[in-house]
């Protein structure tokens, strides 16, 4: 099984402490930088006309994995989802591209109508 | 007060009003998500992948055999893709202000200087079990693994608000975290609570889960804990607490996270609600953890039917279990009581003598009499699922 583990915790070092001496106001604070590195998980999308638009436009804000996760939705629901992204979230998708994307979603991940 | 128990007569009444035929029409193969696509994120164990950016990860079923959900196994749900991956406690602060007498910033040391409160509380996503709705609805397709039972520690929110001095005309308190959308046009996840709710005794700004610092993906360094209420209010990586004199009307308050404004928070399947209200307190649930749907059990041998139950902050009074699709109900034995916000484990021994197919059901009632409907109630966002789940097993 493929497991990609990327796990980093950067504890504050003596060097860091020396560079940032604690001011009286900060005395006693936990001098720790806590960091992680997120794994990159490639999405799995079906091939079909419009897939390129989904990857370049939808994936600006989120993984396209949101799409295959959904139940088979009718065209009007996919239309509403895409227009929610445009209106409520400000997705930079023009109406021409929106039509292509909705068609891809309905054909590959919808009820087809 | 008259003790109300769920009798066969009640069952038949409920069954006929809901339509027993459809209620038993489709028993899902399993009430928990398929464990096919497991991934391991930082500070977490193998969890079920819903989405990676932003991360939405579900807890595999076997962790629900435990009273306390381990930190590495607790589900993960972020709304926007810019999530905090590095926090410097020397500079991290919670800004407190708005419609208050004073504004100030809280450091981790400031938080830890306030009286420390510890309790165990269920954290549950509003959409837990969404994938089981019929008709299906769009959204995060969670099985029943978007929940956990965690011992939280932190400072009381009301102590922080008292220091700020909430002005008399305040109506809500808004909470923002370090996460944001990729584009500036994406609505930031800011959630608001009614001011009376925010001033209740038990809300805390938690900096520990199960005695350890929060994992980054569960809201390091501190998150709001609103015990009994759905997790959408439990804002992670808290950065701002703002007292408001007008209700917050941003995307994540309206239209998101709204439920039909009626006692069942439900409407006929496939229809649209009229008036809506912000989602709030959790409903009562019980889940059968063992045996699993589809299991084959040996005839004549005792098995333990076991699971968990919780409510929206009123504990659990009893759990009744049926092995014959709801004809006869027997009271299960309750496990260790960790308080009104925790889930409680329950069990019932069962020795099936006859071979055949059985439908196991469990129904919990909380201390104020709130229980579970026989059939799933429907709303368009797939929130608050709490019907009596059915687990089909075969005895051979």
PDB file of C-alpha atoms in Angstrom, chain B residues 1 4 6 228 263 280-286 309-319 340 363-373 384 386:
ATOM      1  CA  UNK B   1     -41.561  12.621  36.198  1.00  0.00           C
ATOM      2  CA  UNK B   4     -40.779   7.155  29.122  1.00  0.00           C
ATOM      3  CA  UNK B   6     -39.895   2.923  23.931  1.00  0.00           C
ATOM      4  CA  UNK B 228     -23.144  19.498  22.716  1.00  0.00           C
ATOM      5  CA  UNK B 263     -38.582  20.869  15.446  1.00  0.00           C
ATOM      6  CA  UNK B 280     -26.916  24.299  16.619  1.00  0.00           C
ATOM      7  CA  UNK B 281     -27.233  21.510  19.210  1.00  0.00           C
ATOM      8  CA  UNK B 282     -26.609  17.891  18.278  1.00  0.00           C
ATOM      9  CA  UNK B 283     -29.415  15.362  18.277  1.00  0.00           C
ATOM     10  CA  UNK B 284     -29.297  12.009  20.070  1.00  0.00           C
ATOM     11  CA  UNK B 285     -27.543   9.096  18.369  1.00  0.00           C
ATOM     12  CA  UNK B 286     -26.595   5.501  18.986  1.00  0.00           C
ATOM     13  CA  UNK B 309     -24.449   6.641  22.235  1.00  0.00           C
ATOM     14  CA  UNK B 310     -24.419  10.383  22.831  1.00  0.00           C
ATOM     15  CA  UNK B 311     -26.660  13.437  22.815  1.00  0.00           C
ATOM     16  CA  UNK B 312     -26.507  17.200  22.490  1.00  0.00           C
ATOM     17  CA  UNK B 313     -25.234  17.735  26.024  1.00  0.00           C
ATOM     18  CA  UNK B 314     -27.783  15.826  28.109  1.00  0.00           C
ATOM     19  CA  UNK B 315     -26.054  12.485  28.604  1.00  0.00           C
ATOM     20  CA  UNK B 316     -27.730   9.169  27.823  1.00  0.00           C
ATOM     21  CA  UNK B 317     -30.523   7.734  29.975  1.00  0.00           C
ATOM     22  CA  UNK B 318     -30.869   4.391  28.222  1.00  0.00           C
ATOM     23  CA  UNK B 319     -30.141   2.428  25.076  1.00  0.00           C
ATOM     24  CA  UNK B 340     -23.069  14.566  29.872  1.00  0.00           C
ATOM     25  CA  UNK B 363     -32.054   3.396  20.048  1.00  0.00           C
ATOM     26  CA  UNK B 364     -30.761   5.860  22.642  1.00  0.00           C
ATOM     27  CA  UNK B 365     -32.709   8.338  24.762  1.00  0.00           C
ATOM     28  CA  UNK B 366     -31.067  11.237  26.556  1.00  0.00           C
ATOM     29  CA  UNK B 367     -31.878  12.563  30.034  1.00  0.00           C
ATOM     30  CA  UNK B 368     -34.512  14.992  28.709  1.00  0.00           C
ATOM     31  CA  UNK B 369     -36.268  12.341  26.625  1.00  0.00           C
ATOM     32  CA  UNK B 370     -34.815  13.179  23.219  1.00  0.00           C
ATOM     33  CA  UNK B 371     -34.493  10.016  21.175  1.00  0.00           C
ATOM     34  CA  UNK B 372     -34.097   8.808  17.604  1.00  0.00           C
ATOM     35  CA  UNK B 373     -36.588   8.441  14.755  1.00  0.00           C
ATOM     36  CA  UNK B 384     -28.045  15.876  11.755  1.00  0.00           C
ATOM     37  CA  UNK B 386     -29.740  10.386  13.762  1.00  0.00           C
TER      38      UNK B 386
END
